[in-house]
PDB file of C-alpha atoms and ligand atoms in Angstrom:
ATOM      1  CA  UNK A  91      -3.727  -9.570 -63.531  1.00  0.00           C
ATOM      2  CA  UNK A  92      -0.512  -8.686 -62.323  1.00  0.00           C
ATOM      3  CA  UNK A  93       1.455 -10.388 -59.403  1.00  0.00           C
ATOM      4  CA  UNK A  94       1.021  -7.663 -56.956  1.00  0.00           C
ATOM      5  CA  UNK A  95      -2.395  -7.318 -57.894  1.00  0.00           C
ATOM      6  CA  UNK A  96      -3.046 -10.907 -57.091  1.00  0.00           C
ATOM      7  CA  UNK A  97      -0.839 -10.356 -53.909  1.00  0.00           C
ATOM      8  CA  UNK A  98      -2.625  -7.860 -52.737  1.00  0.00           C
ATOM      9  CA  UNK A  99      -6.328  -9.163 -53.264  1.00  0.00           C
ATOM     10  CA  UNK A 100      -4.951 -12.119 -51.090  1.00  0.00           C
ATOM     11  CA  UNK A 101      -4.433 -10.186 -48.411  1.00  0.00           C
ATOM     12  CA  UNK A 102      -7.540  -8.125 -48.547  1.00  0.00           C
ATOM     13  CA  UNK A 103      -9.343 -11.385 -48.490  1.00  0.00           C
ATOM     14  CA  UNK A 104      -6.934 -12.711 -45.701  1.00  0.00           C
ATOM     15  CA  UNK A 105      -7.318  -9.176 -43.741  1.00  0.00           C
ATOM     16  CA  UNK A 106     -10.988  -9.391 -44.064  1.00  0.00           C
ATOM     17  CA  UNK A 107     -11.123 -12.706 -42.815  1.00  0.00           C
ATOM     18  CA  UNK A 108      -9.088 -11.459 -39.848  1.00  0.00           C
ATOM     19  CA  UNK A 109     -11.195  -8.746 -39.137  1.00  0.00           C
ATOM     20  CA  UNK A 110     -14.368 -11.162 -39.293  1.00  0.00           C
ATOM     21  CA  UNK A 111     -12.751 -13.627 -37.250  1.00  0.00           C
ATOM     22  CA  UNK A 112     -11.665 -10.938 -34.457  1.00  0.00           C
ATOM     23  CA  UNK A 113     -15.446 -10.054 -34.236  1.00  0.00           C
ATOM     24  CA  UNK A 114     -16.175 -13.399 -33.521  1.00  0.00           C
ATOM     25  CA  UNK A 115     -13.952 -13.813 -31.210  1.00  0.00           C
ATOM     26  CA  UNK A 116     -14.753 -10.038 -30.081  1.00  0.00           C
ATOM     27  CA  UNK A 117     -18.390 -11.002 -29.301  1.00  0.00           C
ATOM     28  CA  UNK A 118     -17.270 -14.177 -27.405  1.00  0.00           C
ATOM     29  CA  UNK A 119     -14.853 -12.869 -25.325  1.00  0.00           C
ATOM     30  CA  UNK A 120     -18.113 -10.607 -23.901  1.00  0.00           C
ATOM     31  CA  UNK A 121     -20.350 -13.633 -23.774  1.00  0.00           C
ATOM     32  CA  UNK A 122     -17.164 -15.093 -21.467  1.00  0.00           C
ATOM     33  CA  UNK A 123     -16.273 -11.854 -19.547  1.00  0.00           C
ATOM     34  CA  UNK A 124     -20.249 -12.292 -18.619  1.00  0.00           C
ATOM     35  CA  UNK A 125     -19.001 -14.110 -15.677  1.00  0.00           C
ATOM     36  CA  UNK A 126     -21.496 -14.831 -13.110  1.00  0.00           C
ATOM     37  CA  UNK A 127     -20.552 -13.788  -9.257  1.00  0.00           C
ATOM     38  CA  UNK A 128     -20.907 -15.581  -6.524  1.00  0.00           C
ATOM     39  CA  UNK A 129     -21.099 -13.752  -3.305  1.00  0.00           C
ATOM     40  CA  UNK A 130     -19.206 -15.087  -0.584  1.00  0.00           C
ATOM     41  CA  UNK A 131     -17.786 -13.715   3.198  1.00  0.00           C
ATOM     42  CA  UNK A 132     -14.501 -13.790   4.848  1.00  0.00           C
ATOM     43  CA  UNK A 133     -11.937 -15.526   2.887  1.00  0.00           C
ATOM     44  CA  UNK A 134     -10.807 -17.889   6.227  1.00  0.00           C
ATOM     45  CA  UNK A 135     -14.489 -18.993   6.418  1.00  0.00           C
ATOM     46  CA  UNK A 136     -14.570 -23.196   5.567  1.00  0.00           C
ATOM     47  CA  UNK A 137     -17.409 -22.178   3.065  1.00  0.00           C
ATOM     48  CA  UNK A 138     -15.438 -19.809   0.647  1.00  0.00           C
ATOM     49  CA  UNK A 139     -12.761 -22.878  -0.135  1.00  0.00           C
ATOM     50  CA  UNK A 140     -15.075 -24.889  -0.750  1.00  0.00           C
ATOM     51  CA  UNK A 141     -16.964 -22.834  -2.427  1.00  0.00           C
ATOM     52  CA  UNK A 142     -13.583 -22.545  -4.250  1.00  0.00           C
ATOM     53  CA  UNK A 143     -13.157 -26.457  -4.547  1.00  0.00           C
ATOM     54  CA  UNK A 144     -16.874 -26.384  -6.378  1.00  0.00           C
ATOM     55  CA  UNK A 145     -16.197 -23.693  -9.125  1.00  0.00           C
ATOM     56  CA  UNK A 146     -12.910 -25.858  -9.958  1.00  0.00           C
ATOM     57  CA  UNK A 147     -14.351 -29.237  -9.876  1.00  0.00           C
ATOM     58  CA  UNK A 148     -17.926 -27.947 -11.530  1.00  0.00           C
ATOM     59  CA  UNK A 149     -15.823 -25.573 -13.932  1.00  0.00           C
ATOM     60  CA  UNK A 150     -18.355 -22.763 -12.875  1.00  0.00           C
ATOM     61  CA  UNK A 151     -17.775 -19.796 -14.906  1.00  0.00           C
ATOM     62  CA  UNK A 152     -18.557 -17.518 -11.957  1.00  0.00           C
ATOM     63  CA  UNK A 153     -15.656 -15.526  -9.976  1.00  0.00           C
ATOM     64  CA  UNK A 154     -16.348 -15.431  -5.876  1.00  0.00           C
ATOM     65  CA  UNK A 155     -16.070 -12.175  -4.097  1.00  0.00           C
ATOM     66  CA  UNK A 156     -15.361 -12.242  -0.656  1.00  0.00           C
ATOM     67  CA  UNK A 157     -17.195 -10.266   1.509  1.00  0.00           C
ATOM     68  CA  UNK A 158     -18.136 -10.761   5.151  1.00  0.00           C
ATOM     69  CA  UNK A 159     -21.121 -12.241   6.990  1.00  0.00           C
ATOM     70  CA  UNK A 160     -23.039  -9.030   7.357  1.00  0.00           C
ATOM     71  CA  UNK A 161     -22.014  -7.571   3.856  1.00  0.00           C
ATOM     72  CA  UNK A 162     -23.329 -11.335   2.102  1.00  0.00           C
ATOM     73  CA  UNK A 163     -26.845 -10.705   3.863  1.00  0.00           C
ATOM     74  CA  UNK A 164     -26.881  -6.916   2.974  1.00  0.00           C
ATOM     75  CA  UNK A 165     -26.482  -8.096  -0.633  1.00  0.00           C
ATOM     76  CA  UNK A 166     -28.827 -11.078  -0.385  1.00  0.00           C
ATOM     77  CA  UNK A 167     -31.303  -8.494   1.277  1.00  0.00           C
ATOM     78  CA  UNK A 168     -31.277  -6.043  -1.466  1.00  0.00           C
ATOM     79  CA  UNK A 169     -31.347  -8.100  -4.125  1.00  0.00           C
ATOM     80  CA  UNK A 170     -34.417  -9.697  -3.165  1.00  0.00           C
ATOM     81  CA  UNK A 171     -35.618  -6.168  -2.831  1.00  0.00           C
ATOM     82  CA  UNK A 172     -35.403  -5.609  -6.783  1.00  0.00           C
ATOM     83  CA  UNK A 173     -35.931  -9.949  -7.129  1.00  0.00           C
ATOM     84  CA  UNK A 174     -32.602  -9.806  -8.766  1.00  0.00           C
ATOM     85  CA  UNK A 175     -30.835 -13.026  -9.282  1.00  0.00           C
ATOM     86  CA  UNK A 176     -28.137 -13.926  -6.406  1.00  0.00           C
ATOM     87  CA  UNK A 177     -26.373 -16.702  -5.605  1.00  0.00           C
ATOM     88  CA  UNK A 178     -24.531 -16.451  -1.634  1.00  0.00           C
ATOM     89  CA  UNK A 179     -22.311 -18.998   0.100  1.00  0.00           C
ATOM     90  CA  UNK A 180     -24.922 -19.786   2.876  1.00  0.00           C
ATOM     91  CA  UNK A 181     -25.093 -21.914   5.878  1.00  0.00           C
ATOM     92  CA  UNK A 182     -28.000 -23.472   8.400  1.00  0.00           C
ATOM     93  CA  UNK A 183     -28.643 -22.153  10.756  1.00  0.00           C
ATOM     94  CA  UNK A 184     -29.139 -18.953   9.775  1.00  0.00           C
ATOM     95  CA  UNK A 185     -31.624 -15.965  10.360  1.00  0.00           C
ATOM     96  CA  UNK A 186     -32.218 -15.499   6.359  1.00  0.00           C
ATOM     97  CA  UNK A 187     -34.280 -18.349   6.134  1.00  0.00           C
ATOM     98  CA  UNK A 188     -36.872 -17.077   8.526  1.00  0.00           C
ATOM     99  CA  UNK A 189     -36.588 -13.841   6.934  1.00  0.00           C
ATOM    100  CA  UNK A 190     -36.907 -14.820   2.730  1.00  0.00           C
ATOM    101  CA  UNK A 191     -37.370 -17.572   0.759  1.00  0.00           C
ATOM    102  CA  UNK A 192     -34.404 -19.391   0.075  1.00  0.00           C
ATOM    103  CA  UNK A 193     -33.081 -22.664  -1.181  1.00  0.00           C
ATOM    104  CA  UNK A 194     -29.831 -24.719  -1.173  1.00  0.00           C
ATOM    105  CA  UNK A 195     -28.603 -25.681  -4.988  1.00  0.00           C
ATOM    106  CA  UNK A 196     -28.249 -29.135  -5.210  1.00  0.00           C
ATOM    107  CA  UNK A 197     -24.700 -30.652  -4.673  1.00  0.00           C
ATOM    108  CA  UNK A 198     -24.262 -33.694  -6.890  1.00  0.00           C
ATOM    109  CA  UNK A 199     -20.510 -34.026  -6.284  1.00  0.00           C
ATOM    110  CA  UNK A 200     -20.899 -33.350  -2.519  1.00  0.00           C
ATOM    111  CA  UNK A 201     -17.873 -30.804  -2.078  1.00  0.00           C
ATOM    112  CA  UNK A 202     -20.136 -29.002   0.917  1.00  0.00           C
ATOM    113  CA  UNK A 203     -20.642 -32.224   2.770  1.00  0.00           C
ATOM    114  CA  UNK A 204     -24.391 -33.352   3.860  1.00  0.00           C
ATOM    115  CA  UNK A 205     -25.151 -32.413   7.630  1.00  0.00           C
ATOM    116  CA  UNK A 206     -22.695 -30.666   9.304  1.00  0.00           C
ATOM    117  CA  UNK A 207     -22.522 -30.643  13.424  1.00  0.00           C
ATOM    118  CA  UNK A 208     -20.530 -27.889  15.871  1.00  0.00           C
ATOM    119  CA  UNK A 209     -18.202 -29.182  17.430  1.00  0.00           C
ATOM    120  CA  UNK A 210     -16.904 -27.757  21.006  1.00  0.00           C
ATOM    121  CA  UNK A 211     -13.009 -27.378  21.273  1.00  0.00           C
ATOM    122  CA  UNK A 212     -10.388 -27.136  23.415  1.00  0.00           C
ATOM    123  CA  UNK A 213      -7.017 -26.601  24.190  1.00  0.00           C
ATOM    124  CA  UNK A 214      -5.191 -29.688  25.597  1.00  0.00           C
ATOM    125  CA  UNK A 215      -4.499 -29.641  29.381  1.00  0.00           C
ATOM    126  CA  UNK A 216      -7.615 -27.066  29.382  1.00  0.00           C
ATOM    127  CA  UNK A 217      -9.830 -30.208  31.397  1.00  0.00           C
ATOM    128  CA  UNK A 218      -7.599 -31.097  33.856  1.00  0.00           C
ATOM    129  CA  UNK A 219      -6.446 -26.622  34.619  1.00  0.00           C
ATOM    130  CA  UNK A 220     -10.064 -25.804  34.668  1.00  0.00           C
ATOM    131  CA  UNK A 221     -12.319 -29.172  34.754  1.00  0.00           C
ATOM    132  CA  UNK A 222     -15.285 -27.258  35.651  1.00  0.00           C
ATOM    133  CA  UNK A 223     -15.466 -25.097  32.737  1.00  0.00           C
ATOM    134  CA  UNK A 224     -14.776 -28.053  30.479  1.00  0.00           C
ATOM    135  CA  UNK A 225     -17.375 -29.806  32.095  1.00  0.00           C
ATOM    136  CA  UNK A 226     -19.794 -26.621  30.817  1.00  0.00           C
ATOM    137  CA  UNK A 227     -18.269 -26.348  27.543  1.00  0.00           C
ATOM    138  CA  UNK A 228     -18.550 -30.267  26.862  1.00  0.00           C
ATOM    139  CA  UNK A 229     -22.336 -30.069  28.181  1.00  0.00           C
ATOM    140  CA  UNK A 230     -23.313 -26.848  26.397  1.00  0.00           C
ATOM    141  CA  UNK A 231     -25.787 -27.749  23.369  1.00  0.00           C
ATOM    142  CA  UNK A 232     -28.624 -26.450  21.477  1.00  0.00           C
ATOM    143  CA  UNK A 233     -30.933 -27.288  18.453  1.00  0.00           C
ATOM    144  CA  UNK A 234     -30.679 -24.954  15.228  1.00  0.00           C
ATOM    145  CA  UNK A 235     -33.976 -23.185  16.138  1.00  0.00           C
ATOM    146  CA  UNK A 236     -32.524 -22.422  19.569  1.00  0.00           C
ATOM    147  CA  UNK A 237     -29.509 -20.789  17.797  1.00  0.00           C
ATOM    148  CA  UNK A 238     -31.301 -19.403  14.477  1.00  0.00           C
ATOM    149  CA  UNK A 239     -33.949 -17.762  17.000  1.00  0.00           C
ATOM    150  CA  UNK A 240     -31.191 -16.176  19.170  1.00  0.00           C
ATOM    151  CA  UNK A 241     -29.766 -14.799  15.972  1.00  0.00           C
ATOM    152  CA  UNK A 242     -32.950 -13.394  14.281  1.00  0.00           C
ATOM    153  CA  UNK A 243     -33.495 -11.388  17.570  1.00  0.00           C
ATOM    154  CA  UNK A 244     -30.027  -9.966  17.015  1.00  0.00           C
ATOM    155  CA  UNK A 245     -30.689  -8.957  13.185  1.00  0.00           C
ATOM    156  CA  UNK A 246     -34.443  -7.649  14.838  1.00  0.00           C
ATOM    157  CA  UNK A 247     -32.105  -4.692  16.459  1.00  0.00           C
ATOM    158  CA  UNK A 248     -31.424  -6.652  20.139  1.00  0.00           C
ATOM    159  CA  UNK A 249     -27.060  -6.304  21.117  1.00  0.00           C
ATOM    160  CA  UNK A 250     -25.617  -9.730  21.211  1.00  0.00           C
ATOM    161  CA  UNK A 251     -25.440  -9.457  24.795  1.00  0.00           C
ATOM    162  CA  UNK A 252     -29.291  -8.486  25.288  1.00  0.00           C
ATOM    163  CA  UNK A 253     -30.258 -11.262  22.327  1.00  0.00           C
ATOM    164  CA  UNK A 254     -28.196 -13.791  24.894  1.00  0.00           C
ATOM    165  CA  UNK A 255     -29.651 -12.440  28.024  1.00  0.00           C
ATOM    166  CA  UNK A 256     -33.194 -12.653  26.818  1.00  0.00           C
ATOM    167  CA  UNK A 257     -32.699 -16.636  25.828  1.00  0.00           C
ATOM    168  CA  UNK A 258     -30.592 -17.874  29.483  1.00  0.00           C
ATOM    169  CA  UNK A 259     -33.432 -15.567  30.958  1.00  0.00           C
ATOM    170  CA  UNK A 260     -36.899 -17.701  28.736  1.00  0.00           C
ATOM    171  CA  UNK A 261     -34.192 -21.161  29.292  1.00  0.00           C
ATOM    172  CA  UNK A 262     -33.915 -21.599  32.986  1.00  0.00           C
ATOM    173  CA  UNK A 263     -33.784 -25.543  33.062  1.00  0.00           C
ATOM    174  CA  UNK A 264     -31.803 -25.762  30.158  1.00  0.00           C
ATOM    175  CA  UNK A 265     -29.044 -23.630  31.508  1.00  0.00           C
ATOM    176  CA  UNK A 266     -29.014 -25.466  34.934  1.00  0.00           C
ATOM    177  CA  UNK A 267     -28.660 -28.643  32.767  1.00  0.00           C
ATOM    178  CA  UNK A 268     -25.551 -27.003  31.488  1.00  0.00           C
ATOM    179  CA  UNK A 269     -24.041 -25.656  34.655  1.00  0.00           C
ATOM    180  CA  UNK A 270     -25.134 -29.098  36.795  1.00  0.00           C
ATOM    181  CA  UNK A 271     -23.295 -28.461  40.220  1.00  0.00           C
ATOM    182  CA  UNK A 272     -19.910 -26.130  38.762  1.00  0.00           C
ATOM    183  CA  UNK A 273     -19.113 -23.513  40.230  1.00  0.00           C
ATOM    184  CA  UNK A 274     -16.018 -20.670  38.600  1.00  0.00           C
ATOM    185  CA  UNK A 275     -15.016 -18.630  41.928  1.00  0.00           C
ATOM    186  CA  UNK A 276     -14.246 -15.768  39.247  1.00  0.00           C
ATOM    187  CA  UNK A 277     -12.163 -17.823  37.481  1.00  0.00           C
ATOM    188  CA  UNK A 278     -11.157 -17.144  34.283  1.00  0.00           C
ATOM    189  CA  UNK A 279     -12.020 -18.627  30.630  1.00  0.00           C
ATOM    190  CA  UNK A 280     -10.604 -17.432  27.310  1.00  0.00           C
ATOM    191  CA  UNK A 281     -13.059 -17.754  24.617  1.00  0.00           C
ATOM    192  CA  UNK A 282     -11.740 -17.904  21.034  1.00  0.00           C
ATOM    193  CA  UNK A 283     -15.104 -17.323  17.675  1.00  0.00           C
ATOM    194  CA  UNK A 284     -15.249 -15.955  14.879  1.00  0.00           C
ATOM    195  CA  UNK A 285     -17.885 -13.202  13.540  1.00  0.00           C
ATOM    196  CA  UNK A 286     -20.056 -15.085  12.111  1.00  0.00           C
ATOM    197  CA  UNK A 287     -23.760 -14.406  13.233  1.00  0.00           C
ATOM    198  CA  UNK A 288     -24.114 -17.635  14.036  1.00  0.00           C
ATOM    199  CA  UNK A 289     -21.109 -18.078  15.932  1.00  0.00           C
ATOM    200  CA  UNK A 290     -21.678 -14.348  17.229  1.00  0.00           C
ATOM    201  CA  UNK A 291     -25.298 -15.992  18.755  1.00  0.00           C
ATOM    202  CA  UNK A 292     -23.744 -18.776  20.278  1.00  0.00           C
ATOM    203  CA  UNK A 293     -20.903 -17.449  21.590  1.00  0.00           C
ATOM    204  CA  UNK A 294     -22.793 -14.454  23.580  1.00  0.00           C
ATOM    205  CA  UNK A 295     -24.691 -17.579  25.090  1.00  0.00           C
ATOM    206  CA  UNK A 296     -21.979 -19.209  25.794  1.00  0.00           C
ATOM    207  CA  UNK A 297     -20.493 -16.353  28.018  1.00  0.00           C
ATOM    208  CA  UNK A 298     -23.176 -15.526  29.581  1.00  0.00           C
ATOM    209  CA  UNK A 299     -23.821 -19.314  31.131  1.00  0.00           C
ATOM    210  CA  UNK A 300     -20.316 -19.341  32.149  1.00  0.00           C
ATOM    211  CA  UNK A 301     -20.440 -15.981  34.308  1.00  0.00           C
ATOM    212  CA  UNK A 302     -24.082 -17.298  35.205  1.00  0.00           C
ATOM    213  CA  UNK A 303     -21.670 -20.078  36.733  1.00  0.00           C
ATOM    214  CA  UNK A 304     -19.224 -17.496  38.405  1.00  0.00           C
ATOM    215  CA  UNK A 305     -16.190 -17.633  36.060  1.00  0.00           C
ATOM    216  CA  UNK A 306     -14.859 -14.532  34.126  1.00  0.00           C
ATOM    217  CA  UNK A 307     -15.095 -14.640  30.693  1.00  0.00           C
ATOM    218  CA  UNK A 308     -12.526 -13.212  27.945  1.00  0.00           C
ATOM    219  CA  UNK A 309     -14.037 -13.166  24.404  1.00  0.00           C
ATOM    220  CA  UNK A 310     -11.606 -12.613  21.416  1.00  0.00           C
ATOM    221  CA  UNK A 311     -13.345 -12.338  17.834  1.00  0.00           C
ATOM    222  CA  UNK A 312     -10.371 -13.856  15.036  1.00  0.00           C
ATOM    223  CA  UNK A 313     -10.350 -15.268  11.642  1.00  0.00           C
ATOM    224  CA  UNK A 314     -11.092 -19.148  11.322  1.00  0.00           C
ATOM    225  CA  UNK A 315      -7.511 -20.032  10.728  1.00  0.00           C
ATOM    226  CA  UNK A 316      -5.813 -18.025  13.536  1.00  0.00           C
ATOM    227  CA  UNK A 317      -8.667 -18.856  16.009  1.00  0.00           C
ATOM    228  CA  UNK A 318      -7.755 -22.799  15.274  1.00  0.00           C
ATOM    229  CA  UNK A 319      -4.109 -21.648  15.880  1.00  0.00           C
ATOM    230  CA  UNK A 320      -4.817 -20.106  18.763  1.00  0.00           C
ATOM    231  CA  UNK A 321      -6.692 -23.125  20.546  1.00  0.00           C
ATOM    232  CA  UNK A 322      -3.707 -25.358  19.356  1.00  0.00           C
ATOM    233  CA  UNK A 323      -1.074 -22.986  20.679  1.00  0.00           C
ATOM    234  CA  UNK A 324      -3.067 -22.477  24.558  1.00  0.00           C
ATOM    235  CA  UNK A 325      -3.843 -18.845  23.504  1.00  0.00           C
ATOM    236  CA  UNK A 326      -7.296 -19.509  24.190  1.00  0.00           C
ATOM    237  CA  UNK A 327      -9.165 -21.883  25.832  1.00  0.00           C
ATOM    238  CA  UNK A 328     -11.920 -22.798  23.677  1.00  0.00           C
ATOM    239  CA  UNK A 329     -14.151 -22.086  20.954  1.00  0.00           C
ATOM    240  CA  UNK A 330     -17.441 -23.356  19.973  1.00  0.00           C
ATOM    241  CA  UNK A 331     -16.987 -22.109  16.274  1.00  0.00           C
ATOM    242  CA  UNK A 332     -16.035 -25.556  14.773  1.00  0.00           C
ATOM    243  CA  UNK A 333     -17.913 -26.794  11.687  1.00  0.00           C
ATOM    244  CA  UNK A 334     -17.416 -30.639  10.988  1.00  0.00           C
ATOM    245  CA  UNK A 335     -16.464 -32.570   9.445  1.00  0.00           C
ATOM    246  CA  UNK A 336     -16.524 -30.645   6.326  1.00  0.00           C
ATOM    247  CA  UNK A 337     -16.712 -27.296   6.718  1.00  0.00           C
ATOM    248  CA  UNK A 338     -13.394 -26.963   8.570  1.00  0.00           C
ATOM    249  CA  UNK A 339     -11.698 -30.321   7.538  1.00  0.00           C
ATOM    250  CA  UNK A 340      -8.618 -28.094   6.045  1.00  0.00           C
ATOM    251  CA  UNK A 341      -8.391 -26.686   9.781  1.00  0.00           C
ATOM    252  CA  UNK A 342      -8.668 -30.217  11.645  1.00  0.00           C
ATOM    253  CA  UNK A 343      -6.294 -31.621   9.520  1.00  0.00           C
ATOM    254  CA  UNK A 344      -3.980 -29.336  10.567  1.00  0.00           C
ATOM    255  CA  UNK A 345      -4.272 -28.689  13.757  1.00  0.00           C
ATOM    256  CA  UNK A 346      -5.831 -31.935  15.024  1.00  0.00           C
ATOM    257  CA  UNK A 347      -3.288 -33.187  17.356  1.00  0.00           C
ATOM    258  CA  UNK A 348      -3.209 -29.952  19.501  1.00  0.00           C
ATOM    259  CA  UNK A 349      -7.118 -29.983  20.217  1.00  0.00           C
ATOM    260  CA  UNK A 350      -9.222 -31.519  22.313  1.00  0.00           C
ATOM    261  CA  UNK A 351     -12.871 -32.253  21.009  1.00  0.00           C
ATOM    262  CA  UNK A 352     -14.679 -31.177  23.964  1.00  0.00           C
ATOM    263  CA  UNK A 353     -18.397 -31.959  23.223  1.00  0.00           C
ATOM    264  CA  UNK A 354     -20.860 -31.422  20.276  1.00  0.00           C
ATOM    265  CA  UNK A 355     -22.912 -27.679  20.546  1.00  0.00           C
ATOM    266  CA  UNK A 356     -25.251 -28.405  17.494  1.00  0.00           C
ATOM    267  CA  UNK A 357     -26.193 -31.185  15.264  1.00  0.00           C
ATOM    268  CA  UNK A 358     -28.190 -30.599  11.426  1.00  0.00           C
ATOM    269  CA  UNK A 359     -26.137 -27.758  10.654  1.00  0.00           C
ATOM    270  CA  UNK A 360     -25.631 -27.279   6.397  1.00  0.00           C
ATOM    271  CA  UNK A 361     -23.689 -24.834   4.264  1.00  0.00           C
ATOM    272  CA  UNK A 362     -23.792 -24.291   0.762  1.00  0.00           C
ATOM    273  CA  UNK A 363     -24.786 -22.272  -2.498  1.00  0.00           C
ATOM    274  CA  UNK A 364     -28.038 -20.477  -1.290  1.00  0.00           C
ATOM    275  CA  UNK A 365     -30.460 -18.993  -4.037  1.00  0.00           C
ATOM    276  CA  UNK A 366     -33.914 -16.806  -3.179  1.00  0.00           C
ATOM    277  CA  UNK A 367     -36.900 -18.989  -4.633  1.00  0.00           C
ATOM    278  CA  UNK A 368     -37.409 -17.352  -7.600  1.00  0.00           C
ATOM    279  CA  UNK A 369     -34.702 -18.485  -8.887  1.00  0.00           C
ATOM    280  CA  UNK A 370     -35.165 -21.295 -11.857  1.00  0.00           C
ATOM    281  CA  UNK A 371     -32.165 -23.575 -11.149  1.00  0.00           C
ATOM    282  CA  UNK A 372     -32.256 -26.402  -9.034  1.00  0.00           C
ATOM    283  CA  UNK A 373     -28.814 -27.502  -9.208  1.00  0.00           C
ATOM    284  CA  UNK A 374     -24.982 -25.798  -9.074  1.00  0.00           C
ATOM    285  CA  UNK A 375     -24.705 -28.007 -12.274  1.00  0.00           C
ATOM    286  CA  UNK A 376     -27.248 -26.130 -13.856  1.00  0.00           C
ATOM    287  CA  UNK A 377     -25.420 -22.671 -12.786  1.00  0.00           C
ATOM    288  CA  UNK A 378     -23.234 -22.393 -16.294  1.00  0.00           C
ATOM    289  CA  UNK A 379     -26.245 -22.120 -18.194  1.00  0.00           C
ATOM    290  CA  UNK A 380     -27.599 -18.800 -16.739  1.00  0.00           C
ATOM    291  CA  UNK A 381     -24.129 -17.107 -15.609  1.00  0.00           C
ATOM    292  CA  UNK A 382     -25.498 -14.244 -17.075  1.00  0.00           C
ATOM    293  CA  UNK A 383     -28.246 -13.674 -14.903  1.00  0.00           C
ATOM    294  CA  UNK A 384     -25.446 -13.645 -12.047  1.00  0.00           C
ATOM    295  CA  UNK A 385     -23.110 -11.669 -13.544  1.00  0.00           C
TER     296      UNK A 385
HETATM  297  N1  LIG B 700     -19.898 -20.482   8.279  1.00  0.00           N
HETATM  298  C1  LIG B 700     -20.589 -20.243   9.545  1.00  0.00           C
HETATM  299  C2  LIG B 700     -18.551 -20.835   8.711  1.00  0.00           C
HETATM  300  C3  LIG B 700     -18.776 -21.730   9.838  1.00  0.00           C
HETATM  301  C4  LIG B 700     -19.933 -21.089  10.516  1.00  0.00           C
HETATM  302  C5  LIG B 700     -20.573 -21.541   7.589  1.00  0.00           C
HETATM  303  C6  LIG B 700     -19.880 -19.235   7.543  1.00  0.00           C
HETATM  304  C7  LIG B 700     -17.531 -21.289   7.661  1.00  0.00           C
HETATM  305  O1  LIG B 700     -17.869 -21.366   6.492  1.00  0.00           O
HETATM  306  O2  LIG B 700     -16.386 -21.520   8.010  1.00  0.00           O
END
């Protein structure tokens, strides 16, 4: 054989090796690009960075889309429709567990925390310019069923502001137990929350007891992180839309010396990674192994 011969059946053999190899690689590069999704809600939310936090430290091979409140349960709603596999960032309390069956994936490293309370804050100086409005705010608390039923009625078709008028209306004693002896003369309270349909529930409440109570009530609907700015800073006076300690920690830490915790609204709240029933995992450790049915 001659030289170039020899040369060149080298490199056929090297080219098909190449080619073989590329196939390989072709085929796992889909297998990868099979990422799984993980359907998440407003960036600011406490749950999407740590929902962040958990693909890193887990090394999920899922991507998270961001979304918003009502656009995660529209998804979670129709894929339960065609009992497709999703997996949502999802918190307690919430009207979806009344409405499907649902369970949290286990959290062996913890990054969501284990039970989660609101917290009422306020601006500083906000108790001693308005005492009895801090006095309702730092009184004002209800149990998850309280707040997931207030909620359901609002996905059932009722406005926030009939869903809230319905439960001070069935509450009587609880909302005297909130007002006590204050009294607002028409005076006015900022109220900072975000639009999450919890904090949506709670937050209609909320108003509604203080203008039960005679003051005037200004709602502004934000992002997490400017709303926490905004109660530091004295642009609002309060918010009830605090998750803690986990939940918001990034926000505390931040803003912590500019806020006064003002009382605690709810105790046995959760958040995590939220799968329908059907679903065969347990565990987010176990989510690598069927990214596929995610993806
Ligand atoms: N949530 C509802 C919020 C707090 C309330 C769980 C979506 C969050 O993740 O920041």
């Amino acid at each position: 054989m001659k030289k170039t011969q020899k040369i060149s059946i080298i490199l056929m053999i090297l080219c098909i090796g190449c080619m073989l190899m590329a196939g390989c690689t072709g085929q796992q590069d889909t297998a990868t690009s099979q990422k799984g999704k993980i359907t998440g809600i407003e960036p600011g939310a406490g749950i999407m960075q740590k929902t962040e936090d958990a693909i890193r430290d887990y090394d999920l091979d899922f991507t998270l889309l961001s979304s918003s409140s009502a656009g995660m349960a529209s998804e979670l709603t129709k894929a339960i429709k065609e009992e497709r596999w999703i997996v949502v960032t999802g918190w307690t309390p919430h009207w979806k567990f009344a409405r499907f069956d649902l369970k949290y994936l286990d959290d062996p490293k913890g990054i969501y925390g284990g039970e989660e309370y609101i917290a009422a804050l306020s601006r500083t100086g906000f108790d001693t310019d308005n005492p009895g409005a801090y006095e309702i705010l730092s009184r004002f608390n209800w149990s998850p069923e309280e707040m997931a039923g207030v909620m359901l009625a609002i996905e059932d078709g009722k406005t926030p502001e009939e869903a809230a008028a319905d439960y001070i209306s069935s509450h009587p004693d609880q909302v005297k137990s909130w007002i006590g002896d204050v009294s607002g003369d028409g005076e006015g309270v900022a109220v900072g929350y975000v639009l999450w349909d919890s904090e949506i529930a709670s937050t209609n409440v909320l108003k509604q007891v203080f203008e039960q109570a005679g003051y005037t009530v200004k709602l502004s609907a934000v992002d997490a992180g400017p709303l926490y700015q905004a109660v530091a800073s004295g642009n609002v006076d309060c918010t009830i839309s605090s998750w803690l300690p986990t939940t918001h920690s990034m926000y505390l830490e931040k803003y912590h010396d500019d806020l006064v915790q003002a009382g605690t609204v709810l105790r046995g709240a959760k958040i995590g990674l939220v799968v329908p029933e059907y679903v065969t995992i347990d565990s987010i450790d176990q989510l690598n192994s069927v990214a596929d049915k995610f993806a």
